CSV table of C-alpha atoms in Angstrom, one decimal:
chain,number,residue,atom,x,y,z
A,1,MET,CA,148.4,149.3,75.1
A,2,SER,CA,149.4,146.7,77.8
A,3,GLN,CA,151.1,147.8,80.9
A,4,PRO,CA,154.7,146.8,81.9
A,5,PRO,CA,154.8,144.0,84.5
A,6,VAL,CA,155.3,145.5,88.0
A,7,ARG,CA,157.7,143.6,90.3
A,8,ALA,CA,156.6,143.7,93.9
A,9,PRO,CA,159.4,144.4,96.5
A,10,ARG,CA,159.9,141.1,98.6
A,11,PRO,CA,158.9,142.4,101.9
A,12,VAL,CA,155.7,143.9,100.6
A,13,LEU,CA,154.9,140.5,98.8
A,14,ALA,CA,155.5,138.6,102.2
A,15,VAL,CA,153.2,140.7,103.8
A,16,ALA,CA,150.5,140.4,101.2
A,17,VAL,CA,150.9,136.7,101.2
A,18,ILE,CA,150.2,136.7,105.2
A,19,GLY,CA,147.2,139.0,104.5
A,20,ILE,CA,145.6,136.4,102.0
A,21,ALA,CA,146.5,133.7,104.3
A,22,VAL,CA,144.7,135.5,107.3
A,23,LEU,CA,141.5,135.5,105.0
A,24,ALA,CA,141.9,132.1,103.2
A,25,LEU,CA,143.0,129.8,106.4
A,26,PRO,CA,139.4,129.6,107.8
A,27,LEU,CA,138.0,128.9,104.6
A,28,ALA,CA,140.5,126.2,104.1
A,29,GLY,CA,139.8,124.8,107.5
A,30,LEU,CA,136.0,124.7,106.5
A,31,VAL,CA,136.7,122.9,103.2
A,32,GLN,CA,139.2,120.5,104.8
A,33,ARG,CA,136.7,119.3,107.6
A,34,ALA,CA,133.7,119.3,105.2
A,35,PRO,CA,131.9,116.0,105.2
A,36,TRP,CA,132.3,115.6,101.5
A,37,THR,CA,131.0,112.0,101.6
A,38,SER,CA,127.9,112.6,103.5
A,39,LEU,CA,127.2,116.2,101.9
A,40,GLY,CA,124.1,114.9,99.8
A,41,ASP,CA,122.4,113.5,102.7
A,42,LEU,CA,123.2,116.3,105.1
A,43,LEU,CA,121.8,119.1,102.5
A,44,GLY,CA,118.8,116.7,101.6
A,45,ARG,CA,117.5,116.8,105.2
A,46,ARG,CA,114.0,118.5,105.7
A,47,SER,CA,115.3,121.1,108.3
A,48,VAL,CA,118.0,122.2,105.9
A,49,LEU,CA,115.6,122.3,103.0
A,50,GLU,CA,113.2,124.3,105.2
A,51,SER,CA,116.1,126.9,106.1
A,52,LEU,CA,117.1,127.1,102.6
A,53,ARG,CA,113.5,128.0,101.3
A,54,VAL,CA,113.2,130.7,104.3
A,55,SER,CA,116.7,132.0,103.2
A,56,LEU,CA,115.7,132.2,99.7
A,57,THR,CA,112.3,133.7,100.2
A,58,VAL,CA,113.3,136.4,102.9
A,59,SER,CA,116.6,137.4,100.9
A,60,LEU,CA,114.8,137.5,97.5
A,61,ILE,CA,111.9,139.6,98.8
A,62,ALA,CA,114.6,141.7,100.7
A,63,ALA,CA,116.5,142.1,97.4
A,64,GLY,CA,113.2,143.4,95.5
A,65,VAL,CA,112.5,145.9,98.4
A,66,VAL,CA,116.3,147.0,98.0
A,67,LEU,CA,115.8,147.7,94.5
A,68,VAL,CA,112.7,149.8,94.8
A,69,LEU,CA,113.8,151.8,97.8
A,70,GLY,CA,117.7,151.9,96.8
A,71,THR,CA,117.5,153.2,93.3
A,72,PRO,CA,115.8,156.7,94.1
A,73,LEU,CA,117.7,156.9,97.0
A,74,ALA,CA,121.0,156.5,95.1
A,75,TRP,CA,119.8,158.9,92.6
A,76,VAL,CA,119.0,161.5,95.0
A,77,LEU,CA,122.4,161.2,97.0
A,78,ALA,CA,124.2,161.7,93.7
A,79,ARG,CA,122.2,164.2,91.9
A,80,VAL,CA,120.1,166.4,94.4
A,81,GLU,CA,121.5,169.1,96.9
A,82,VAL,CA,119.4,167.7,99.9
A,83,PRO,CA,119.9,169.4,103.2
A,84,PHE,CA,122.3,167.6,105.4
A,85,ARG,CA,123.6,165.5,102.7
A,86,ARG,CA,126.7,164.1,104.5
A,87,LEU,CA,124.4,163.2,107.4
A,88,VAL,CA,122.1,161.3,105.3
A,89,ARG,CA,124.9,159.6,103.5
A,90,ALA,CA,126.4,158.6,106.8
A,91,LEU,CA,122.9,157.2,108.1
A,92,VAL,CA,122.6,155.3,104.7
A,93,VAL,CA,126.0,153.5,105.2
A,94,LEU,CA,125.6,153.3,109.1
A,95,PRO,CA,124.1,149.3,109.0
A,96,MET,CA,127.4,148.6,107.1
A,97,VAL,CA,129.4,149.3,110.3
A,98,LEU,CA,126.8,148.9,112.9
A,99,PRO,CA,127.0,145.5,114.8
A,100,PRO,CA,123.8,143.6,113.3
A,101,VAL,CA,122.7,142.9,116.7
A,102,VAL,CA,122.2,146.7,117.5
A,103,GLY,CA,120.6,147.0,114.2
A,104,GLY,CA,118.1,144.1,115.4
A,105,THR,CA,117.6,145.8,118.8
A,106,ALA,CA,117.0,149.1,117.1
A,107,LEU,CA,114.4,147.7,114.7
A,108,LEU,CA,112.7,145.9,117.7
A,109,PHE,CA,112.3,149.3,119.5
A,110,ALA,CA,111.3,150.9,116.4
A,111,LEU,CA,109.0,148.3,114.8
A,112,GLY,CA,108.0,145.9,117.9
A,113,ARG,CA,104.6,145.9,119.3
A,114,ARG,CA,105.4,148.7,121.8
A,115,GLY,CA,108.1,150.4,119.5
A,116,LEU,CA,108.0,154.0,118.0
A,117,VAL,CA,106.3,153.0,114.8
A,118,GLY,CA,105.1,149.3,115.9
A,119,GLN,CA,102.6,150.2,118.3
A,120,TRP,CA,100.8,152.2,115.4
A,121,LEU,CA,101.1,149.2,112.9
A,122,ASP,CA,99.8,147.0,115.6
A,123,ARG,CA,96.8,149.2,116.6
A,124,TRP,CA,95.8,150.6,113.2
A,125,PHE,CA,96.6,147.7,110.9
A,126,ASP,CA,96.7,144.7,113.3
A,127,VAL,CA,100.7,144.2,111.7
A,128,ALA,CA,103.1,142.8,114.0
A,129,LEU,CA,106.5,142.4,112.5
A,130,PRO,CA,108.9,140.8,115.2
A,131,PHE,CA,109.2,137.1,114.9
A,132,THR,CA,107.5,136.9,111.5
A,133,MET,CA,109.1,136.2,108.2
A,134,ALA,CA,108.2,139.8,107.2
A,135,GLY,CA,110.3,140.9,110.1
A,136,ALA,CA,113.2,138.8,109.0
A,137,VAL,CA,112.7,140.6,105.5
A,138,VAL,CA,112.9,143.9,107.3
A,139,ALA,CA,116.3,143.0,109.1
A,140,ALA,CA,117.7,141.8,105.8
A,141,VAL,CA,116.6,144.9,104.0
A,142,PHE,CA,118.0,147.2,106.9
A,143,VAL,CA,121.6,145.6,106.5
A,144,ALA,CA,121.5,145.0,102.8
A,145,LEU,CA,120.2,148.3,101.5
A,146,PRO,CA,123.6,150.3,102.0
A,147,PHE,CA,125.5,147.8,99.8
A,148,TYR,CA,123.1,148.5,96.9
A,149,VAL,CA,122.9,152.3,97.5
A,150,VAL,CA,126.7,152.9,97.8
A,151,THR,CA,127.4,150.9,94.6
A,152,VAL,CA,124.6,152.5,92.5
A,153,GLU,CA,125.4,156.1,94.0
A,154,GLY,CA,129.3,155.5,93.0
A,155,ALA,CA,128.3,154.5,89.4
A,156,LEU,CA,126.0,157.6,89.2
A,157,ARG,CA,128.9,159.9,90.2
A,158,THR,CA,131.3,158.1,88.0
A,159,THR,CA,129.1,158.6,84.8
A,160,GLY,CA,128.5,162.3,85.8
A,161,ASP,CA,125.3,164.3,85.0
A,162,GLU,CA,126.8,165.7,81.6
A,163,MET,CA,124.8,163.1,79.4
A,164,GLU,CA,121.8,163.8,81.3
A,165,GLY,CA,122.1,167.6,80.6
A,166,LEU,CA,122.6,166.8,77.0
A,167,ALA,CA,119.5,164.5,76.8
A,168,ALA,CA,117.4,167.5,78.3
A,169,THR,CA,118.8,169.9,75.7
A,170,LEU,CA,117.1,167.6,72.9
A,171,GLY,CA,113.8,168.3,74.6
A,172,ALA,CA,113.7,165.2,76.8
A,173,PRO,CA,111.8,165.9,80.1
A,174,PRO,CA,113.5,164.6,83.5
A,175,LEU,CA,111.5,161.4,83.6
A,176,THR,CA,112.2,160.3,80.1
A,177,VAL,CA,116.0,161.1,80.9
A,178,LEU,CA,115.9,158.9,83.6
A,179,ARG,CA,114.1,156.1,81.8
A,180,ARG,CA,116.3,156.6,78.5
A,181,ILE,CA,119.6,157.5,79.7
A,182,THR,CA,120.1,157.2,83.4
A,183,LEU,CA,118.7,153.8,84.1
A,184,PRO,CA,120.0,152.0,81.0
A,185,ARG,CA,123.5,153.2,81.8
A,186,LEU,CA,123.1,152.0,85.2
A,187,VAL,CA,122.1,148.6,84.8
A,188,PRO,CA,125.4,146.8,85.2
A,189,ALA,CA,125.9,148.7,88.5
A,190,MET,CA,122.5,148.0,89.7
A,191,GLY,CA,123.1,144.3,89.0
A,192,ALA,CA,126.2,144.2,91.1
A,193,GLY,CA,124.7,146.2,93.7
A,194,LEU,CA,121.8,144.0,93.8
A,195,ALA,CA,123.8,140.9,93.9
A,196,LEU,CA,126.0,142.2,96.8
A,197,ALA,CA,122.8,143.1,98.6
A,198,TRP,CA,121.2,140.0,98.1
A,199,ALA,CA,124.5,138.0,99.3
A,200,ARG,CA,124.4,140.1,102.3
A,201,ALA,CA,120.9,139.5,103.1
A,202,LEU,CA,121.2,135.9,102.4
A,203,GLY,CA,124.1,135.7,105.1
A,204,GLU,CA,122.4,138.0,107.7
A,205,PHE,CA,122.4,136.7,111.1
A,206,GLY,CA,122.2,139.4,114.2
A,207,ALA,CA,119.5,141.6,113.1
A,208,THR,CA,117.5,138.7,112.1
A,209,ILE,CA,117.7,136.7,115.4
A,210,THR,CA,117.4,139.9,117.5
A,211,PHE,CA,114.2,141.1,115.6
A,212,ALA,CA,112.6,138.2,114.0
A,213,GLY,CA,113.7,135.2,116.2
A,214,ASN,CA,115.0,131.6,115.4
A,215,LEU,CA,111.5,130.0,114.3
A,216,PRO,CA,111.8,126.9,112.1
A,217,GLY,CA,110.0,127.3,109.1
A,218,ARG,CA,109.4,131.0,109.6
A,219,THR,CA,112.5,132.7,110.4
A,220,ARG,CA,115.3,130.4,110.8
A,221,THR,CA,117.4,131.2,107.7
A,222,LEU,CA,120.5,129.2,106.6
A,223,PRO,CA,122.9,131.1,109.0
A,224,LEU,CA,120.6,130.6,111.9
A,225,ALA,CA,120.2,126.9,111.0
A,226,THR,CA,124.1,126.9,110.8
A,227,PHE,CA,124.5,128.3,114.4
A,228,GLN,CA,121.7,126.0,115.9
A,229,ALA,CA,123.5,123.1,114.2
A,230,LEU,CA,127.0,123.9,115.6
A,231,GLU,CA,125.9,122.7,119.0
A,232,SER,CA,124.2,119.5,118.2
A,233,ASP,CA,125.3,118.6,114.6
A,234,PRO,CA,128.7,120.0,113.7
A,235,GLU,CA,128.8,118.1,110.3
A,236,ALA,CA,125.5,119.6,109.3
A,237,ALA,CA,126.9,123.0,110.2
A,238,LEU,CA,129.7,122.5,108.1
A,239,ALA,CA,127.6,121.6,105.2
A,240,LEU,CA,125.5,124.4,105.5
A,241,SER,CA,128.6,126.6,105.8
A,242,LEU,CA,129.8,125.4,102.6
A,243,VAL,CA,126.4,126.2,101.1
A,244,LEU,CA,126.8,129.8,102.1
A,245,LEU,CA,130.5,130.0,101.1
A,246,ALA,CA,129.6,128.8,97.6
A,247,VAL,CA,126.8,131.2,97.2
A,248,SER,CA,129.0,134.2,98.5
A,249,LEU,CA,131.8,133.2,96.1
A,250,ALA,CA,129.4,132.8,93.0
A,251,VAL,CA,128.1,136.3,93.7
A,252,LEU,CA,131.3,138.1,94.6
A,253,VAL,CA,133.7,136.9,91.8
A,254,PRO,CA,131.6,138.1,88.9
A,255,THR,CA,130.6,141.3,90.4
A,256,ARG,CA,134.0,142.4,91.8
A,257,ASN,CA,135.0,144.3,88.7
A,258,ARG,CA,131.9,146.3,89.1
A,259,TRP,CA,132.6,147.7,92.6
A,260,LEU,CA,136.2,147.5,93.0
A,261,PRO,CA,138.7,148.6,90.4
A,262,THR,CA,140.6,145.7,89.0
A,263,ARG,CA,143.7,145.5,86.5
B,1,MET,CA,118.6,188.2,91.7
B,2,ASN,CA,118.4,190.8,88.8
B,3,ASP,CA,121.3,193.3,88.9
B,4,PRO,CA,119.7,196.8,88.4
B,5,SER,CA,123.0,197.9,86.8
B,6,VAL,CA,122.5,195.5,83.8
B,7,ASP,CA,119.6,196.9,81.4
B,8,PRO,CA,117.2,194.1,80.6
B,9,PRO,CA,117.8,193.1,76.9
B,10,THR,CA,114.6,194.3,74.6
B,11,SER,CA,113.4,191.4,72.7
B,12,VAL,CA,110.4,193.1,71.5
B,13,PRO,CA,111.1,195.1,68.3
B,14,ALA,CA,111.3,198.9,68.4
B,15,PRO,CA,108.1,200.9,67.5
B,16,GLY,CA,108.3,201.0,63.7
B,17,THR,CA,110.3,198.2,63.1
B,18,ALA,CA,109.1,194.7,62.0
B,19,GLY,CA,110.5,191.3,62.0
B,20,PRO,CA,110.9,188.6,64.6
B,21,PRO,CA,112.7,189.0,68.0
B,22,PRO,CA,116.2,188.1,68.4
B,23,ALA,CA,116.9,184.3,68.5
B,24,ILE,CA,119.4,184.9,71.5
B,25,ASP,CA,119.3,188.1,73.4
B,26,LEU,CA,121.6,187.9,76.4
B,27,ALA,CA,122.7,190.5,79.0
B,28,GLY,CA,123.8,188.9,82.0
B,29,HIS,CA,126.7,187.5,84.1
B,30,THR,CA,127.4,184.4,86.1
B,31,THR,CA,130.4,182.7,87.8
B,32,VAL,CA,131.4,179.2,87.2
B,33,GLY,CA,134.6,178.2,88.9
B,34,ASP,CA,137.2,180.7,88.5
B,35,LEU,CA,135.5,182.3,85.5
B,36,THR,CA,133.1,185.3,85.5
B,37,LEU,CA,131.1,185.6,82.3
B,38,ASP,CA,129.7,188.9,81.6
B,39,VAL,CA,128.4,189.1,78.3
B,40,ARG,CA,125.9,191.3,75.9
B,41,LEU,CA,125.1,189.3,72.9
B,42,LYS,CA,122.3,189.4,70.3
B,43,VAL,CA,122.1,186.6,67.6
B,44,GLN,CA,119.4,187.0,64.9
B,45,PRO,CA,117.3,184.2,63.5
B,46,GLY,CA,119.3,182.3,60.9
B,47,GLU,CA,122.7,184.1,61.8
B,48,LEU,CA,125.7,182.1,62.4
B,49,VAL,CA,128.0,183.7,64.8
B,50,ALA,CA,131.3,182.4,65.5
B,51,VAL,CA,132.9,182.7,69.0
B,52,VAL,CA,136.6,182.8,69.3
B,53,GLY,CA,139.0,183.3,72.1
B,54,PRO,CA,141.8,181.9,74.0
B,55,ASN,CA,141.3,178.8,76.3
B,56,GLY,CA,139.4,179.7,79.2
B,57,ALA,CA,137.8,182.9,77.8
B,58,GLY,CA,134.4,181.3,78.5
B,59,LYS,CA,133.2,180.1,75.3
B,60,THR,CA,131.9,176.6,76.3
B,61,THR,CA,130.5,178.3,79.5
B,62,LEU,CA,128.5,180.6,77.1
B,63,LEU,CA,127.0,178.1,75.4
B,64,ARG,CA,126.1,175.9,78.4
B,65,LEU,CA,124.5,179.2,79.8
B,66,ILE,CA,122.2,179.4,76.6
B,67,ALA,CA,121.4,175.7,76.7
B,68,GLY,CA,120.2,175.9,80.4
B,69,LEU,CA,123.2,173.9,82.0
B,70,VAL,CA,124.3,176.8,83.9
B,71,ALA,CA,122.0,179.6,85.3
B,72,LEU,CA,122.6,183.4,85.3
B,73,ASP,CA,123.7,185.3,88.4
B,74,THR,CA,122.1,188.5,87.2
B,75,GLY,CA,120.7,189.7,83.9
B,76,SER,CA,118.4,187.9,81.7
B,77,LEU,CA,118.4,185.7,78.8
B,78,PHE,CA,115.8,185.6,75.9
B,79,ILE,CA,115.5,182.9,73.3
B,80,GLY,CA,113.3,183.7,70.3
B,81,GLY,CA,111.5,186.6,72.5
B,82,ARG,CA,111.0,184.5,75.5
B,83,VAL,CA,112.7,185.0,78.6
B,84,VAL,CA,114.2,181.6,79.6
B,85,ASP,CA,116.4,182.9,82.5
B,86,ASP,CA,116.0,185.9,84.7
B,87,ALA,CA,118.5,185.0,87.3
B,88,THR,CA,115.4,183.8,89.6
B,89,PRO,CA,114.5,180.3,90.2
B,90,PRO,CA,110.9,180.7,89.0
B,91,GLY,CA,112.4,182.6,85.8
B,92,PHE,CA,114.5,179.9,85.1
B,93,VAL,CA,113.3,177.6,82.0
B,94,ALA,CA,114.8,174.2,82.0
B,95,SER,CA,116.9,172.7,79.2
B,96,HIS,CA,114.0,170.6,77.8
B,97,ARG,CA,111.9,173.7,77.1
B,98,ARG,CA,114.3,175.7,75.3
B,99,HIS,CA,114.4,174.3,72.0
B,100,VAL,CA,118.3,174.6,71.7
B,101,GLY,CA,120.6,171.7,70.0
B,102,TRP,CA,123.9,171.4,71.7
B,103,VAL,CA,126.9,169.6,70.2
B,104,PRO,CA,129.5,169.6,73.1
B,105,GLN,CA,133.2,169.5,72.6
B,106,ASP,CA,133.4,166.0,73.9
B,107,ARG,CA,130.3,164.7,71.9
B,108,LEU,CA,128.8,162.8,74.7
B,109,LEU,CA,126.9,160.3,72.5
B,110,PHE,CA,124.6,157.9,74.2
B,111,ASP,CA,126.9,154.7,74.2
B,112,HIS,CA,124.0,152.3,75.0
B,113,LEU,CA,122.1,153.3,72.0
B,114,PRO,CA,122.9,152.8,68.1
B,115,VAL,CA,123.5,155.6,66.0
B,116,ALA,CA,120.0,155.9,64.5
B,117,ALA,CA,118.6,156.0,68.2
B,118,ASN,CA,121.0,158.5,69.1
B,119,VAL,CA,120.2,160.8,66.1
B,120,GLY,CA,116.4,160.3,66.6
B,121,PHE,CA,116.8,160.6,70.4
B,122,SER,CA,114.9,164.1,70.8
B,123,PRO,CA,111.2,163.9,71.0
B,124,ARG,CA,111.0,166.7,68.4
B,125,ALA,CA,112.9,164.5,65.7
B,126,THR,CA,110.7,163.2,63.2
B,127,PRO,CA,111.7,160.0,61.2
B,128,GLU,CA,112.1,162.0,57.8
B,129,ARG,CA,114.4,164.4,59.4
B,130,VAL,CA,116.4,161.7,61.0
B,131,THR,CA,116.8,159.9,57.4
B,132,HIS,CA,117.6,162.9,55.9
B,133,LEU,CA,120.4,163.9,58.4
B,134,LEU,CA,121.8,160.4,58.2
B,135,ALA,CA,122.2,160.4,54.5
B,136,GLU,CA,123.6,164.3,54.4
B,137,LEU,CA,126.3,163.3,57.0
B,138,ASP,CA,127.0,159.9,55.4
B,139,LEU,CA,126.0,158.2,58.4
B,140,ALA,CA,123.3,155.9,57.0
B,141,GLY,CA,125.4,153.0,56.6
B,142,LEU,CA,126.3,153.2,60.5
B,143,ALA,CA,122.7,153.5,61.6
B,144,ASP,CA,122.8,150.2,63.7
B,145,ARG,CA,126.3,150.8,65.0
B,146,ARG,CA,127.2,151.5,68.6
B,147,PRO,CA,128.9,154.9,69.0
B,148,ALA,CA,131.9,152.9,70.5
B,149,ASP,CA,132.3,151.4,67.1
B,150,CYS,CA,132.5,154.7,65.2
B,151,SER,CA,135.6,156.5,64.5
B,152,GLY,CA,136.2,160.0,65.9
B,153,GLY,CA,134.8,161.8,62.7
B,154,GLN,CA,131.8,159.5,62.6
B,155,ALA,CA,131.1,160.2,66.3
B,156,GLN,CA,131.2,163.9,65.7
B,157,ARG,CA,128.9,163.6,62.8
B,158,VAL,CA,126.5,161.7,64.9
B,159,ALA,CA,126.5,164.2,67.6
B,160,VAL,CA,125.9,167.3,64.9
B,161,ALA,CA,123.0,164.9,63.5
B,162,ARG,CA,121.5,164.4,66.8
B,163,ALA,CA,121.5,168.1,67.7
B,164,MET,CA,120.1,169.3,64.2
B,165,ALA,CA,117.5,166.4,64.3
B,166,SER,CA,115.8,168.2,67.4
B,167,ALA,CA,114.7,171.0,65.3
B,168,PRO,CA,116.3,173.6,67.6
B,169,ASP,CA,115.7,177.2,67.2
B,170,VAL,CA,119.2,177.8,68.6
B,171,LEU,CA,122.1,175.5,67.5
B,172,LEU,CA,125.2,175.6,69.8
B,173,LEU,CA,128.4,173.9,68.4
B,174,ASP,CA,131.4,173.6,70.4
B,175,GLU,CA,134.4,172.8,68.2
B,176,PRO,CA,132.2,170.6,65.8
B,177,SER,CA,135.1,170.3,63.4
B,178,THR,CA,137.9,169.2,65.7
B,179,ALA,CA,139.4,165.9,64.5
B,180,LEU,CA,137.5,165.9,61.5
B,181,ASP,CA,138.6,164.8,58.0
B,182,ALA,CA,138.3,167.0,54.9
B,183,GLU,CA,135.1,165.2,53.9
B,184,SER,CA,133.4,165.3,57.2
B,185,ARG,CA,134.2,168.9,57.7
B,186,ARG,CA,132.6,169.6,54.3
B,187,ARG,CA,129.5,167.9,55.0
B,188,ILE,CA,128.9,169.7,58.1
B,189,HIS,CA,129.9,173.0,56.7
B,190,TYR,CA,127.5,172.4,53.9
B,191,LEU,CA,124.4,171.8,56.4
B,192,LEU,CA,125.3,174.9,58.2
B,193,ASP,CA,125.6,177.0,55.0
B,194,ASP,CA,122.0,176.6,54.8
B,195,ARG,CA,119.2,179.4,54.6
B,196,GLU,CA,116.9,177.3,56.7
B,197,ARG,CA,119.5,176.9,59.5
B,198,PRO,CA,118.6,177.9,62.9
B,199,ALA,CA,120.3,180.8,64.6
B,200,THR,CA,124.0,179.3,65.5
B,201,LEU,CA,126.7,179.9,67.8
B,202,LEU,CA,129.8,178.1,66.7
B,203,VAL,CA,133.0,177.9,69.0
B,204,THR,CA,136.0,177.3,66.8
B,205,HIS,CA,139.6,177.7,67.1
B,206,ASP,CA,139.8,177.8,63.3
B,207,PRO,CA,140.1,181.3,62.0
B,208,GLY,CA,139.4,179.7,58.4
B,209,GLU,CA,136.1,178.2,59.6
B,210,ALA,CA,135.0,181.3,61.2
B,211,ALA,CA,135.7,183.4,58.3
B,212,GLY,CA,134.2,181.0,56.1
B,213,LEU,CA,130.8,180.2,57.7
B,214,ALA,CA,130.2,183.0,60.1
B,215,ASP,CA,128.0,186.0,59.6
B,216,ARG,CA,129.8,187.7,62.3
B,217,VAL,CA,132.7,186.8,64.7
B,218,VAL,CA,132.7,187.3,68.3
B,219,GLU,CA,135.7,187.5,70.4
B,220,LEU,CA,135.8,186.4,74.1
B,221,ALA,CA,138.6,187.2,76.4
B,222,THR,CA,138.4,186.3,80.4
B,223,GLY,CA,134.6,186.1,80.2
B,224,GLN,CA,133.7,189.2,78.1
B,225,VAL,CA,133.1,190.3,74.6
B,226,VAL,CA,136.2,192.1,73.2
B,227,GLY,CA,135.4,192.0,69.7
B,228,ASP,CA,132.5,191.7,67.5
B,229,ALA,CA,132.8,192.2,63.8
B,230,PRO,CA,131.2,190.9,60.7
C-alpha cells in the first residue's frame, strides 16, 4: 500500500533546505576547487600511494578487530542482564562523542611505554604500541568500535529474542542458536556496522596523530597526509580529500537504509 | 524460592498404582507484567487438553512457562516425571533440555531458512520424520520456499510441522488453527487425533475445536484454572 504524498509547509521546507546547504556547501567547495586535470598525477605520487597503503592496512585490520570484539559485546549488551549496563553502554558509546585527540591522549597514558598497561607490555613482551602501525590500529579500533556495536546491538534489539527462545525449545543449545539463528539474521546489520566502522577508521585523525604519530610509511594515513599537504601542497590535499569523500559516500549511501529509517 | 504453602506436585505414581508419571505436572505461580499465573495442572501422556479463556487469562503465559521461556516464582513443574523448574536458579532446566514443541501464535518461522530447513531445524528431527510431516501437512511442494513466500495458512502448517518434527514429549499449540482454511485445519486435526501423539496443550478460542479434539477442557481466567472438565 503506497502512502499519500506529504506536502511540507513552506517555512519547514525553507529551513530544511538551509540545513542541507550547511552540510553540502563545504563539499561543493571541495569539488569546485579540485584539480581535476592533474588528479591522476597527484594521486599517483609515491607519498600518496604510501599513505593509501597505510590507511587501507590500518583500517582493514581495525575492521577485523572490531568485528571480533564488537559482535559478542553487542550480543551481551542486547541480551544479558549485565551489572551497571547503562554505565557499560555509555562507556561503549563514549568514543563517538569524545574528541579524538582526548582518546589518543588516553591511549597514550594507558598503552604508552610508561602507561597503565603499556609498561607491562613493554617489560614482559617487549611490545611498544605508540608511534607504530599497531598503535594506529589500536587508535582506529578505539574510535570505530562504537559504530559497529551500536548498529549490531540495535538490530539485535529490533529482532528480539523470541525466535531464539523458539529455537531453544526445539532442542538447539545456546551456541547452535547463536550460529544458526542469531548470526545469520544479523548479517545485514553486521555488514552495515562494519562498513560504518571501517569508514570511521579510514577517516581517523586525532587519536592516530596523538597516539601513533605521523610517520611516513608507518602511521601516516590519508587524513594525516591531507593535513600535512595542506601547508605545502594544497592541490595534493584537495586530491586526497576527494578520495576520502568518495570512499565515505560509497560506504554511506548503500548502508544508510540499514542504520537509519528511510521511506 | 519455593513457597511452602504450595504442595509440591507428586510425579511419582502412588503405591499400588502403575503407569508412567504425568507428562506435565505443574503447581506453582509466576508473575509476568500485570498477570499473575497461579495454576495446578496435570496432563497425562498422550492426553490432549484444550486451554480456553478470555484474552489476558494467561493461556500463552502458561505455554511459555512449560516451554521454559518464563520461570516459576514459587512451586514446581515436572515434565515426564523430571523436575524442570523448582523456582530456584539451579533447578531451572533450559528450554533446549525440556523436549517440548512450541507453536507460538505468531509462528516465528526462521525467515532465513527454507521450509524444509525450518521443519528439520531440531537436532531431534530425523529426515524420515521431516519427510513424513511435510507430506502429511501438504508442504512437500514448498520444501525449498522461504517462509516469506508462504501464505498464512502454509506458514502455520510449517510451524506445526517444525514443532512435531522435534519429537517432543509435550506439544504446546497456541491457536494453531487461526487463519487456516478448512483443509489445512483438517490436516492439523488429523495429526493431533493420533494415538501416538505427545501430551498436548491446545490454546484455542474455538469451542468446536476444543470439543472435537480435546480429552479435557481447562478454562483459565485471570491466571487461575476456573474450570476443568472432560
